Short mmCIF file of C-alpha atoms and ligand atoms in Angstrom, two decimals:
data_model
loop_
_atom_site.label_atom_id
_atom_site.label_comp_id
_atom_site.label_asym_id
_atom_site.label_seq_id
_atom_site.Cartn_x
_atom_site.Cartn_y
_atom_site.Cartn_z
CA UNK A 1 24.73 5.79 -61.02
CA UNK A 2 23.21 8.78 -59.31
CA UNK A 3 19.67 9.57 -60.43
CA UNK A 4 19.37 13.33 -60.69
CA UNK A 5 15.72 13.35 -61.75
CA UNK A 6 13.29 10.90 -60.18
CA UNK A 7 9.61 10.90 -61.04
CA UNK A 8 7.17 8.56 -59.34
CA UNK A 9 3.49 8.13 -60.22
CA UNK A 10 3.26 11.70 -61.43
CA UNK A 11 -0.25 12.81 -62.38
CA UNK A 12 -1.66 16.16 -63.48
CA UNK A 13 -5.35 16.82 -63.97
CA UNK A 14 -6.83 19.96 -65.49
CA UNK A 15 -10.38 19.81 -64.18
CA UNK A 16 -11.46 16.39 -65.44
CA UNK A 17 -8.86 16.05 -68.16
CA UNK A 18 -5.81 13.96 -67.23
CA UNK A 19 -2.82 15.49 -69.03
CA UNK A 20 -0.16 13.41 -67.29
CA UNK A 21 -1.26 10.01 -66.07
CA UNK A 22 0.72 8.11 -63.43
CA UNK A 23 4.12 8.64 -65.02
CA UNK A 24 7.34 7.24 -63.51
CA UNK A 25 10.87 7.55 -64.86
CA UNK A 26 14.33 8.64 -63.85
CA UNK A 27 17.28 10.38 -65.46
CA UNK A 28 20.88 9.69 -64.52
CA UNK A 29 23.29 12.45 -63.66
CA UNK A 30 25.22 13.53 -66.75
CA UNK A 31 22.80 11.87 -69.14
CA UNK A 32 21.32 13.32 -72.32
CA UNK A 33 17.69 12.32 -72.16
CA UNK A 34 14.99 12.79 -74.81
CA UNK A 35 11.33 12.98 -73.91
CA UNK A 36 9.31 12.30 -77.04
CA UNK A 37 5.63 12.18 -77.83
CA UNK A 38 2.93 13.43 -80.21
CA UNK A 39 1.28 16.84 -79.75
CA UNK A 40 -0.62 17.08 -76.51
CA UNK A 41 1.04 13.99 -75.05
CA UNK A 42 1.92 15.80 -71.82
CA UNK A 43 5.60 16.63 -72.34
CA UNK A 44 5.42 20.33 -71.51
CA UNK A 45 3.09 19.69 -68.60
CA UNK A 46 5.58 17.21 -67.14
CA UNK A 47 8.42 19.70 -67.59
CA UNK A 48 6.37 22.40 -65.86
CA UNK A 49 5.90 20.13 -62.86
CA UNK A 50 9.62 19.32 -62.77
CA UNK A 51 10.51 23.01 -62.90
CA UNK A 52 8.20 24.27 -60.11
CA UNK A 53 5.76 26.05 -62.44
CA UNK A 54 2.88 23.65 -61.84
CA UNK A 55 1.93 21.59 -58.81
CA UNK A 56 1.30 17.89 -59.47
CA UNK A 57 -2.14 16.51 -58.71
CA UNK A 58 -0.49 13.35 -57.41
CA UNK A 59 2.92 11.71 -57.29
CA UNK A 60 6.40 12.79 -56.32
CA UNK A 61 9.30 14.44 -58.09
CA UNK A 62 12.86 14.93 -56.92
CA UNK A 63 15.47 17.01 -58.69
CA UNK A 64 18.96 16.57 -57.32
CA UNK A 65 17.34 15.31 -54.14
CA UNK A 66 14.90 18.20 -53.70
CA UNK A 67 11.14 18.35 -54.04
CA UNK A 68 9.85 21.09 -56.40
CA UNK A 69 6.70 21.56 -54.33
CA UNK A 70 8.25 21.73 -50.88
CA UNK A 71 11.70 23.11 -51.69
CA UNK A 72 11.14 25.20 -54.82
CA UNK A 73 14.03 27.56 -54.07
CA UNK A 74 16.58 24.76 -53.84
CA UNK A 75 15.21 23.14 -56.99
CA UNK A 76 15.35 26.40 -58.91
CA UNK A 77 19.08 26.62 -58.23
CA UNK A 78 19.73 23.32 -59.97
CA UNK A 79 18.23 23.82 -63.41
CA UNK A 80 18.00 26.08 -66.44
CA UNK A 81 15.25 25.95 -69.00
CA UNK A 82 14.43 26.92 -72.56
CA UNK A 83 10.65 27.05 -72.83
CA UNK A 84 8.58 25.90 -75.76
CA UNK A 85 6.66 29.19 -75.83
CA UNK A 86 8.20 32.66 -76.02
CA UNK A 87 9.50 34.01 -72.72
CA UNK A 88 11.52 37.10 -73.65
CA UNK A 89 10.74 40.67 -72.68
CA UNK A 90 9.92 42.33 -76.01
CA UNK A 91 10.47 45.81 -74.63
CA UNK A 92 14.06 45.09 -73.64
CA UNK A 93 17.05 44.72 -75.93
CA UNK A 94 18.78 41.42 -76.62
CA UNK A 95 21.62 42.39 -74.32
CA UNK A 96 19.27 43.50 -71.54
CA UNK A 97 17.41 40.19 -71.68
CA UNK A 98 20.71 38.35 -71.24
CA UNK A 99 21.87 40.68 -68.48
CA UNK A 100 18.56 40.30 -66.61
CA UNK A 101 18.86 36.54 -66.71
CA UNK A 102 22.50 36.54 -65.66
CA UNK A 103 21.80 38.73 -62.65
CA UNK A 104 18.82 36.66 -61.54
CA UNK A 105 21.04 33.58 -61.67
CA UNK A 106 23.95 35.11 -59.73
CA UNK A 107 26.49 34.88 -62.54
CA UNK A 108 29.36 37.17 -61.41
CA UNK A 109 29.79 40.40 -63.42
CA UNK A 110 32.94 39.59 -65.36
CA UNK A 111 32.01 36.04 -66.19
CA UNK A 112 28.51 37.18 -67.13
CA UNK A 113 29.70 39.80 -69.61
CA UNK A 114 32.20 37.37 -71.11
CA UNK A 115 29.54 34.76 -71.61
CA UNK A 116 27.00 37.23 -72.97
CA UNK A 117 29.54 38.35 -75.57
CA UNK A 118 30.46 34.78 -76.41
CA UNK A 119 26.88 33.51 -76.61
CA UNK A 120 25.45 36.45 -78.55
CA UNK A 121 28.26 36.04 -81.09
CA UNK A 122 27.56 32.32 -81.05
CA UNK A 123 23.91 32.81 -82.09
CA UNK A 124 24.90 35.62 -84.42
CA UNK A 125 23.07 38.36 -82.55
CA UNK A 126 25.99 40.38 -81.19
CA UNK A 127 25.54 43.08 -83.83
CA UNK A 128 21.88 43.33 -82.88
CA UNK A 129 22.44 43.36 -79.12
CA UNK A 130 21.07 46.89 -78.80
CA UNK A 131 17.89 46.21 -80.75
CA UNK A 132 14.62 45.72 -78.93
CA UNK A 133 13.50 42.12 -79.04
CA UNK A 134 10.16 43.12 -80.56
CA UNK A 135 12.03 44.02 -83.73
CA UNK A 136 13.41 40.50 -84.06
CA UNK A 137 12.19 37.75 -86.38
CA UNK A 138 10.83 34.54 -84.90
CA UNK A 139 14.08 32.68 -85.49
CA UNK A 140 16.16 35.46 -83.96
CA UNK A 141 14.00 35.39 -80.84
CA UNK A 142 14.43 31.66 -80.62
CA UNK A 143 18.19 32.00 -80.95
CA UNK A 144 18.22 34.56 -78.17
CA UNK A 145 16.23 32.24 -75.91
CA UNK A 146 18.74 29.47 -76.55
CA UNK A 147 21.65 31.79 -75.78
CA UNK A 148 19.93 32.92 -72.61
CA UNK A 149 19.29 29.33 -71.53
CA UNK A 150 23.01 28.60 -71.80
CA UNK A 151 24.14 31.68 -69.88
CA UNK A 152 24.30 30.18 -66.43
CA UNK A 153 25.65 26.67 -66.29
CA UNK A 154 23.14 24.67 -64.24
CA UNK A 155 23.35 21.02 -63.24
CA UNK A 156 20.29 20.15 -65.30
CA UNK A 157 19.11 21.89 -68.43
CA UNK A 158 15.58 21.46 -69.75
CA UNK A 159 14.95 22.21 -73.41
CA UNK A 160 11.32 22.07 -74.58
CA UNK A 161 11.45 21.82 -78.37
CA UNK A 162 14.51 24.07 -78.49
CA UNK A 163 15.14 23.64 -82.20
CA UNK A 164 11.62 24.53 -83.34
CA UNK A 165 11.95 27.12 -86.10
CA UNK A 166 15.76 27.18 -86.02
CA UNK A 167 17.93 26.93 -89.10
CA UNK A 168 20.27 23.91 -89.37
CA UNK A 169 23.35 26.03 -88.69
CA UNK A 170 22.07 27.21 -85.31
CA UNK A 171 20.73 23.78 -84.52
CA UNK A 172 24.09 22.08 -85.05
CA UNK A 173 25.85 24.83 -83.14
CA UNK A 174 23.49 24.48 -80.23
CA UNK A 175 23.87 20.73 -79.94
CA UNK A 176 27.63 20.99 -80.21
CA UNK A 177 27.64 23.49 -77.36
CA UNK A 178 25.37 21.33 -75.22
CA UNK A 179 27.48 18.23 -75.82
CA UNK A 180 30.56 20.18 -74.73
CA UNK A 181 28.75 21.30 -71.61
CA UNK A 182 27.60 17.76 -70.98
CA UNK A 183 31.13 16.42 -71.34
CA UNK A 184 33.04 19.12 -69.51
CA UNK A 185 30.68 19.99 -66.69
CA UNK A 186 28.60 16.84 -66.51
CA UNK A 187 25.44 18.79 -67.23
CA UNK A 188 22.32 16.65 -67.48
CA UNK A 189 20.30 17.49 -70.59
CA UNK A 190 16.55 16.82 -70.73
CA UNK A 191 14.95 17.74 -74.03
CA UNK A 192 11.87 17.28 -76.17
CA UNK A 193 11.71 17.44 -79.94
CA UNK A 194 9.56 16.37 -82.84
CA UNK A 195 12.62 15.76 -85.03
CA UNK A 196 13.28 12.06 -84.59
CA UNK A 197 16.68 12.07 -86.29
CA UNK A 198 17.74 14.72 -83.79
CA UNK A 199 16.71 12.58 -80.85
CA UNK A 200 18.37 9.57 -82.47
CA UNK A 201 21.63 11.44 -82.93
CA UNK A 202 21.82 13.29 -79.61
CA UNK A 203 20.02 11.35 -76.90
CA UNK A 204 21.63 8.60 -74.86
CA UNK A 205 18.25 7.48 -73.59
CA UNK A 206 14.69 8.12 -74.74
CA UNK A 207 11.25 7.93 -73.16
CA UNK A 208 8.10 8.07 -75.28
CA UNK A 209 4.92 9.46 -73.79
CA UNK A 210 1.48 9.33 -75.35
CA UNK A 211 -1.89 10.41 -73.91
CA UNK A 212 -0.14 11.19 -70.63
CA UNK A 213 1.40 7.75 -70.20
CA UNK A 214 4.93 6.55 -70.84
CA UNK A 215 4.64 3.78 -73.40
CA UNK A 216 8.28 2.92 -73.99
CA UNK A 217 11.77 3.86 -72.90
CA UNK A 218 15.35 2.87 -73.56
CA UNK A 219 18.14 3.66 -75.99
CA UNK A 220 17.31 4.37 -79.60
CA UNK A 221 18.64 0.94 -80.56
CA UNK A 222 16.46 -0.75 -77.96
CA UNK A 223 13.35 1.04 -79.18
CA UNK A 224 14.04 0.06 -82.77
CA UNK A 225 14.66 -3.51 -81.76
CA UNK A 226 11.52 -3.64 -79.65
CA UNK A 227 9.37 -2.50 -82.58
CA UNK A 228 11.36 -4.30 -85.28
CA UNK A 229 11.90 -1.08 -87.21
CA UNK A 230 15.00 0.46 -88.76
CA UNK A 231 14.64 4.13 -87.79
CA UNK A 232 13.56 5.94 -84.67
CA UNK A 233 10.80 7.67 -86.61
CA UNK A 234 9.34 4.34 -87.62
CA UNK A 235 9.66 3.08 -84.08
CA UNK A 236 7.92 6.22 -82.83
CA UNK A 237 5.05 5.80 -85.29
CA UNK A 238 4.74 2.11 -84.51
CA UNK A 239 4.43 2.94 -80.82
CA UNK A 240 2.15 5.98 -81.01
CA UNK A 241 0.03 5.14 -84.07
CA UNK A 242 -0.62 7.17 -87.17
CA UNK A 243 -3.54 9.31 -86.10
CA UNK A 244 -3.10 13.04 -85.85
CA UNK A 245 -3.65 14.51 -82.40
CA UNK A 246 -6.11 17.34 -82.49
CA UNK A 247 -4.91 18.81 -79.21
CA UNK A 248 -2.74 21.89 -79.50
CA UNK A 249 -1.37 20.86 -82.87
CA UNK A 250 -0.10 23.81 -84.87
CA UNK A 251 -0.56 23.95 -88.62
CA UNK A 252 3.09 23.09 -89.22
CA UNK A 253 2.76 20.09 -86.95
CA UNK A 254 -0.24 19.00 -89.00
CA UNK A 255 1.68 19.43 -92.22
CA UNK A 256 4.58 17.50 -90.82
CA UNK A 257 2.39 14.62 -89.73
CA UNK A 258 0.42 14.64 -92.98
CA UNK A 259 3.60 14.39 -94.98
CA UNK A 260 4.74 11.56 -92.80
CA UNK A 261 1.50 9.65 -93.27
CA UNK A 262 1.50 10.35 -96.99
CA UNK A 263 4.92 8.90 -97.54
CA UNK A 264 4.12 5.48 -96.18
CA UNK B 1 19.76 43.26 -53.57
CA UNK B 2 21.12 43.34 -57.09
CA UNK B 3 18.23 41.16 -58.24
CA UNK B 4 15.69 43.54 -56.78
CA UNK B 5 17.52 46.38 -58.48
CA UNK B 6 17.40 44.74 -61.92
CA UNK B 7 13.67 44.06 -61.56
CA UNK B 8 13.20 47.71 -60.59
CA UNK B 9 15.31 48.82 -63.54
CA UNK B 10 13.23 46.75 -65.93
CA UNK B 11 10.05 48.58 -64.88
CA UNK B 12 11.73 51.96 -65.31
CA UNK B 13 13.09 51.07 -68.74
CA UNK B 14 9.75 49.80 -69.94
CA UNK B 15 8.14 53.02 -68.75
CA UNK B 16 10.66 55.31 -70.41
CA UNK B 17 10.33 53.39 -73.67
CA UNK B 18 6.58 53.61 -73.94
CA UNK B 19 6.31 57.24 -75.02
CA UNK B 20 2.73 56.87 -76.12
CA UNK B 21 1.77 55.57 -72.72
CA UNK B 22 3.40 58.53 -70.99
CA UNK B 23 1.65 61.05 -73.23
CA UNK B 24 -1.66 59.23 -72.99
CA UNK B 25 -1.57 59.02 -69.25
CA UNK B 26 -0.87 62.74 -68.97
CA UNK B 27 -3.68 63.83 -71.27
CA UNK B 28 -6.36 62.66 -68.87
CA UNK B 29 -5.16 64.59 -65.78
CA UNK B 30 -4.68 67.67 -67.93
CA UNK B 31 -8.24 67.38 -69.20
CA UNK B 32 -9.56 67.08 -65.65
CA UNK B 33 -7.55 70.08 -64.51
CA UNK B 34 -8.71 72.29 -67.37
CA UNK B 35 -12.34 71.21 -67.67
CA UNK B 36 -13.15 70.81 -63.98
CA UNK B 37 -10.67 73.36 -62.65
CA UNK B 38 -12.01 76.15 -64.81
CA UNK B 39 -15.51 74.81 -65.36
CA UNK B 40 -16.34 74.56 -61.66
CA UNK B 41 -13.92 77.26 -60.49
CA UNK B 42 -16.59 79.99 -60.36
CA UNK B 43 -19.10 77.93 -58.39
CA UNK B 44 -16.45 76.78 -55.95
CA UNK B 45 -15.28 80.33 -55.32
CA UNK B 46 -18.83 81.60 -54.80
CA UNK B 47 -19.34 78.91 -52.19
CA UNK B 48 -16.47 80.51 -50.31
CA UNK B 49 -14.00 77.66 -50.80
CA UNK B 50 -11.24 79.58 -52.58
CA UNK B 51 -9.48 78.53 -55.78
CA UNK B 52 -10.74 75.25 -57.22
CA UNK B 53 -7.57 74.64 -59.27
CA UNK B 54 -5.60 74.77 -56.04
CA UNK B 55 -8.03 72.41 -54.36
CA UNK B 56 -8.23 70.07 -57.32
CA UNK B 57 -4.53 69.65 -58.14
CA UNK B 58 -3.66 67.35 -55.19
CA UNK B 59 -6.67 65.23 -56.17
CA UNK B 60 -5.52 64.95 -59.78
CA UNK B 61 -2.00 64.05 -58.66
CA UNK B 62 -3.63 61.29 -56.64
CA UNK B 63 -5.60 60.23 -59.69
CA UNK B 64 -2.57 59.89 -61.94
CA UNK B 65 -0.74 57.96 -59.22
CA UNK B 66 -3.53 55.46 -58.60
CA UNK B 67 -4.10 54.88 -62.33
CA UNK B 68 -0.41 54.38 -63.11
CA UNK B 69 0.25 52.30 -60.00
CA UNK B 70 -2.64 49.88 -60.49
CA UNK B 71 -1.76 49.62 -64.15
CA UNK B 72 1.91 48.73 -63.53
CA UNK B 73 0.81 46.19 -60.94
CA UNK B 74 -1.61 44.65 -63.41
CA UNK B 75 1.14 44.44 -66.03
CA UNK B 76 1.90 41.00 -64.57
CA UNK B 77 -0.99 39.79 -66.71
CA UNK B 78 0.91 41.03 -69.77
CA UNK B 79 4.04 39.30 -68.55
CA UNK B 80 2.02 36.14 -68.23
CA UNK B 81 0.54 36.51 -71.69
CA UNK B 82 3.88 37.31 -73.36
CA UNK B 83 5.57 34.55 -71.42
CA UNK B 84 8.12 36.59 -69.50
CA UNK B 85 6.49 35.67 -66.20
CA UNK B 86 7.79 32.11 -66.67
CA UNK B 87 11.34 33.44 -66.88
CA UNK B 88 10.86 35.21 -63.55
CA UNK B 89 9.02 32.36 -61.87
CA UNK B 90 11.76 29.78 -62.45
CA UNK B 91 14.53 32.12 -61.29
CA UNK B 92 16.28 31.21 -58.02
CA UNK B 93 14.86 34.17 -56.14
CA UNK B 94 12.23 34.34 -53.44
CA UNK B 95 8.74 35.22 -54.63
CA UNK B 96 8.66 37.99 -52.05
CA UNK B 97 11.74 39.63 -53.59
CA UNK B 98 10.31 39.36 -57.10
CA UNK B 99 7.20 41.07 -55.85
CA UNK B 100 9.22 43.73 -54.00
CA UNK B 101 11.39 44.54 -57.03
CA UNK B 102 8.42 44.86 -59.34
CA UNK B 103 6.40 46.86 -56.85
CA UNK B 104 9.23 49.31 -56.13
CA UNK B 105 9.68 49.78 -59.88
CA UNK B 106 5.98 50.36 -60.47
CA UNK B 107 5.75 52.72 -57.52
CA UNK B 108 8.73 54.74 -58.78
CA UNK B 109 7.08 55.08 -62.17
CA UNK B 110 3.78 56.19 -60.60
CA UNK B 111 5.59 58.74 -58.42
CA UNK B 112 7.36 60.21 -61.44
CA UNK B 113 4.01 60.41 -63.20
CA UNK B 114 2.57 62.26 -60.18
CA UNK B 115 5.45 64.72 -60.21
CA UNK B 116 4.94 65.41 -63.91
CA UNK B 117 1.27 66.15 -63.22
CA UNK B 118 2.34 68.53 -60.45
CA UNK B 119 4.58 70.33 -62.95
CA UNK B 120 1.77 70.53 -65.51
CA UNK B 121 -0.65 71.88 -62.94
CA UNK B 122 1.73 74.78 -62.32
CA UNK B 123 1.41 75.65 -65.99
CA UNK B 124 -2.37 75.78 -65.82
CA UNK B 125 -2.53 77.99 -62.77
CA UNK B 126 -1.90 75.90 -59.65
CA UNK B 127 -0.18 77.88 -56.88
CA UNK B 128 0.94 75.94 -53.80
CA UNK B 129 1.14 77.71 -50.44
CA UNK B 130 4.78 76.90 -50.03
CA UNK B 131 7.40 74.47 -51.31
CA UNK B 132 8.82 73.40 -47.97
CA UNK B 133 6.63 70.30 -47.90
CA UNK B 134 8.05 68.97 -51.16
CA UNK B 135 10.38 66.25 -49.78
CA UNK B 136 7.60 64.97 -47.54
CA UNK B 137 5.16 65.21 -50.45
CA UNK B 138 7.36 62.97 -52.61
CA UNK B 139 7.51 60.50 -49.74
CA UNK B 140 3.73 60.41 -49.41
CA UNK B 141 3.33 60.13 -53.17
CA UNK B 142 5.66 57.12 -53.13
CA UNK B 143 3.72 55.55 -50.29
CA UNK B 144 0.41 55.93 -52.13
CA UNK B 145 2.06 54.56 -55.29
CA UNK B 146 3.39 51.57 -53.37
CA UNK B 147 -0.01 50.85 -51.90
CA UNK B 148 -1.80 50.74 -55.22
CA UNK B 149 0.97 48.91 -57.12
CA UNK B 150 0.75 46.20 -54.48
CA UNK B 151 -3.02 46.15 -54.90
CA UNK B 152 -2.62 45.86 -58.68
CA UNK B 153 -0.13 43.01 -58.29
CA UNK B 154 -2.47 41.23 -55.94
CA UNK B 155 -5.38 41.48 -58.36
CA UNK B 156 -3.24 40.46 -61.33
CA UNK B 157 -2.07 37.34 -59.48
CA UNK B 158 -5.69 36.25 -59.28
CA UNK B 159 -6.55 36.87 -62.93
CA UNK B 160 -5.52 34.71 -65.85
CA UNK B 161 -6.09 37.05 -68.75
CA UNK B 162 -7.14 40.55 -69.71
CA UNK B 163 -10.85 39.76 -69.53
CA UNK B 164 -11.16 41.03 -65.99
CA UNK B 165 -9.27 44.25 -66.65
CA UNK B 166 -12.28 46.37 -67.66
CA UNK B 167 -14.15 45.06 -64.66
CA UNK B 168 -11.41 46.24 -62.36
CA UNK B 169 -11.22 49.67 -63.95
CA UNK B 170 -14.98 50.16 -63.64
CA UNK B 171 -15.66 48.59 -60.29
CA UNK B 172 -12.47 49.30 -58.41
CA UNK B 173 -10.26 52.06 -59.77
CA UNK B 174 -13.03 54.48 -60.76
CA UNK B 175 -14.89 54.22 -57.42
CA UNK B 176 -11.62 54.50 -55.50
CA UNK B 177 -10.90 57.72 -57.36
CA UNK B 178 -14.34 59.32 -57.28
CA UNK B 179 -14.94 58.47 -53.62
CA UNK B 180 -11.58 59.73 -52.42
CA UNK B 181 -12.39 63.39 -52.04
CA UNK B 182 -10.18 64.13 -55.04
CA UNK B 183 -12.89 66.32 -56.55
CA UNK B 184 -14.82 67.60 -53.50
CA UNK B 185 -14.05 68.68 -49.91
CA UNK B 186 -14.57 66.04 -47.22
CA UNK B 187 -16.36 68.41 -44.81
CA UNK B 188 -20.14 68.34 -44.36
CA UNK B 189 -20.69 65.25 -46.49
CA UNK B 190 -23.88 63.19 -46.28
CA UNK B 191 -23.33 60.45 -43.73
CA UNK B 192 -23.13 57.53 -46.16
CA UNK B 193 -20.61 59.28 -48.39
CA UNK B 194 -18.55 60.33 -45.37
CA UNK B 195 -18.25 56.70 -44.30
CA UNK B 196 -17.33 55.50 -47.76
CA UNK B 197 -14.64 58.15 -48.21
CA UNK B 198 -13.18 57.09 -44.87
CA UNK B 199 -12.85 53.54 -46.15
CA UNK B 200 -11.05 54.61 -49.32
CA UNK B 201 -7.27 54.57 -48.77
CA UNK B 202 -6.77 57.10 -51.55
CA UNK B 203 -8.64 59.67 -49.40
CA UNK B 204 -5.78 59.67 -46.92
CA UNK B 205 -3.19 60.07 -49.65
CA UNK B 206 -4.92 63.01 -51.24
CA UNK B 207 -5.53 64.50 -47.80
CA UNK B 208 -1.80 64.39 -47.14
CA UNK B 209 -1.06 65.99 -50.53
CA UNK B 210 -3.47 68.83 -49.69
CA UNK B 211 -1.91 69.41 -46.29
CA UNK B 212 1.55 69.58 -47.81
CA UNK B 213 0.65 71.69 -50.83
CA UNK B 214 -2.19 74.02 -49.83
CA UNK B 215 -2.21 73.64 -46.03
CA UNK B 216 -5.79 72.35 -46.02
CA UNK B 217 -6.55 68.87 -44.79
CA UNK B 218 -9.16 66.82 -43.08
CA UNK B 219 -7.64 63.88 -41.20
CA UNK B 220 -4.20 65.26 -40.32
CA UNK B 221 -0.77 64.10 -41.52
CA UNK B 222 -0.22 61.63 -38.69
CA UNK B 223 -3.49 59.81 -39.31
CA UNK B 224 -2.78 59.77 -43.05
CA UNK B 225 0.65 58.25 -42.53
CA UNK B 226 -0.67 55.63 -40.15
CA UNK B 227 -3.52 54.51 -42.40
CA UNK B 228 -1.46 54.54 -45.59
CA UNK B 229 1.45 52.57 -44.18
CA UNK B 230 -0.78 50.01 -42.49
CA UNK B 231 -2.77 49.38 -45.65
CA UNK B 232 0.42 49.25 -47.76
CA UNK B 233 1.96 46.60 -45.54
CA UNK B 234 -1.31 44.67 -45.66
CA UNK B 235 -1.51 44.77 -49.47
CA UNK B 236 2.17 43.87 -49.85
CA UNK B 237 1.67 40.87 -47.61
CA UNK B 238 -1.51 39.76 -49.38
CA UNK B 239 0.07 40.46 -52.76
CA UNK B 240 3.07 38.25 -52.11
CA UNK B 241 0.77 35.58 -50.70
CA UNK B 242 -1.22 35.41 -53.92
CA UNK B 243 1.86 35.92 -56.08
CA UNK B 244 3.42 32.83 -54.54
CA UNK B 245 0.43 30.79 -55.61
CA UNK B 246 0.68 31.62 -59.29
CA UNK B 247 0.93 28.56 -61.49
CA UNK B 248 1.57 28.73 -65.20
N1 ATP C 301 -3.39 24.96 -68.39
C1 ATP C 301 -4.05 23.96 -69.00
N2 ATP C 301 -5.37 23.80 -68.84
C2 ATP C 301 -6.03 22.79 -69.46
N3 ATP C 301 -5.46 21.87 -70.25
C3 ATP C 301 -4.14 21.97 -70.45
C4 ATP C 301 -3.35 23.00 -69.84
N4 ATP C 301 -2.06 22.84 -70.22
C5 ATP C 301 -2.05 21.76 -71.03
N5 ATP C 301 -3.28 21.23 -71.17
C6 ATP C 301 -3.63 20.03 -71.96
O1 ATP C 301 -2.80 18.97 -71.54
C7 ATP C 301 -2.40 18.19 -72.64
C8 ATP C 301 -0.88 18.07 -72.65
O2 ATP C 301 -0.32 19.30 -73.02
P1 ATP C 301 1.23 19.53 -73.15
O3 ATP C 301 1.44 20.98 -73.41
O4 ATP C 301 1.91 18.94 -71.99
O5 ATP C 301 1.56 18.69 -74.46
P2 ATP C 301 2.95 18.50 -75.19
O6 ATP C 301 3.29 17.05 -75.08
O7 ATP C 301 3.95 19.46 -74.71
O8 ATP C 301 2.54 18.80 -76.71
P3 ATP C 301 3.29 19.64 -77.87
O9 ATP C 301 4.13 18.66 -78.60
O10 ATP C 301 2.15 20.10 -78.73
O11 ATP C 301 4.05 20.73 -77.23
C9 ATP C 301 -2.98 18.82 -73.87
O12 ATP C 301 -4.14 18.13 -74.25
C10 ATP C 301 -3.34 20.22 -73.43
O13 ATP C 301 -4.47 20.70 -74.12
MG1 MG C 302 4.90 21.04 -75.45
#
């Protein structure tokens, strides 16, 4: 099968700190791939290197045969991304944010307006399309980012914790849409999440990264088998340990981990 | 083309929506015109230099353009902080075109701001010699705006956060303004000051404004055009060079 993402010995250092440490993996074309790991494991940093935002310290990456460092323009044509952190223009309306994105990605006028209508209805923001984004709640902003990420149909779509702060309705909707896209257009989906049941349900293959190194990969069943556990969450904890990562952990992440530890 | 247009449009929309910014950025030029224009008017006239308001207005137009232009260029830091820069940086569009779209937008905004100051100055007593230079004036205003938006973009590409902003205002924008001949005539200056004003690109902009509005200049329109366009091209080139290197 054709490998649409190939990563070899990828390393990223920030000064002396090694955020991503000699990572190698590949993703097949048309695959739904989950990239899991505790806070500060290096997931977002890896995604930034795949999507031309950061230059690797060492190692090579190819996306659909192109190198993000040497052929950034070609690479940028192949993917779409929903970032972990906010990336909307607060001073523009919901509709203007969508329109801006659609134009930058060469979606033809008619198709663009059709999709904007469809997607804004889909995330339940059509009635608020003329409101400035700064008037939106956190969840509404997140929904808009998801809608925007789905506006152009790229070959690869990166989703960095897309469901963070989303209600179950929108979450289910979003995954249904992505599965459709994956089936009909063969879109490769590369996502991160801290919800293990979500990864279990959606991903065809999983890689687990911790302290900048990939420590396991395979299907959910393989990971469970390897660790002799019955759920992906247990497998994840068996592989990454129970300690809380101090790096970049938000208070909700702490709470989540605490609860997890408490229950056992 | 369409992509450049939508980046331009974004700058314009953001400008039109920030009413407080528009009002705030007009208060300062008005204060300068009233306090300096009338405060120093008598002295200026006695020295045989004619009306100070007439002399000062082109300088204050230059001031509002440089402030607005550098500010819109520097807005990239905001975009970085609020995350929108990421959205632009992963778009399939050349970095040069992103920079061009933004810079054209910022320069348009700064030109509009300059024109509003011109209108205000008429209310407080400015009387131009003639209006025939107006089209050329707008062109020169746009050129000056372009130059300083590109400079702002270049600086913003090198900064990571707002920490350096005050530094830039105090050590770059203020000196550029005060040493440009906006407030005083360029003739018979002490040698050191004469050299410094010659190195300040804003001098040539304001000189052109004076020629076109009150028929009094120092370097001549041709020299102004040459210097301004050369420096603009230089800053645009440097700006896109640094912009390309941004990592997030
Ligand atoms: N620009 C930067 N400068 C210095 N250190 C950084 C930078 N970006 C990330 N790091 C560090 O690199 C490590 C990996 O960060 P990264 O954002 O990739 O983690 P993550 O796996 O996405 O975590 P999370 O689940 O919290 O999103 C962290 O320790 C972080 O503090
Ligand atoms: Mg992350």
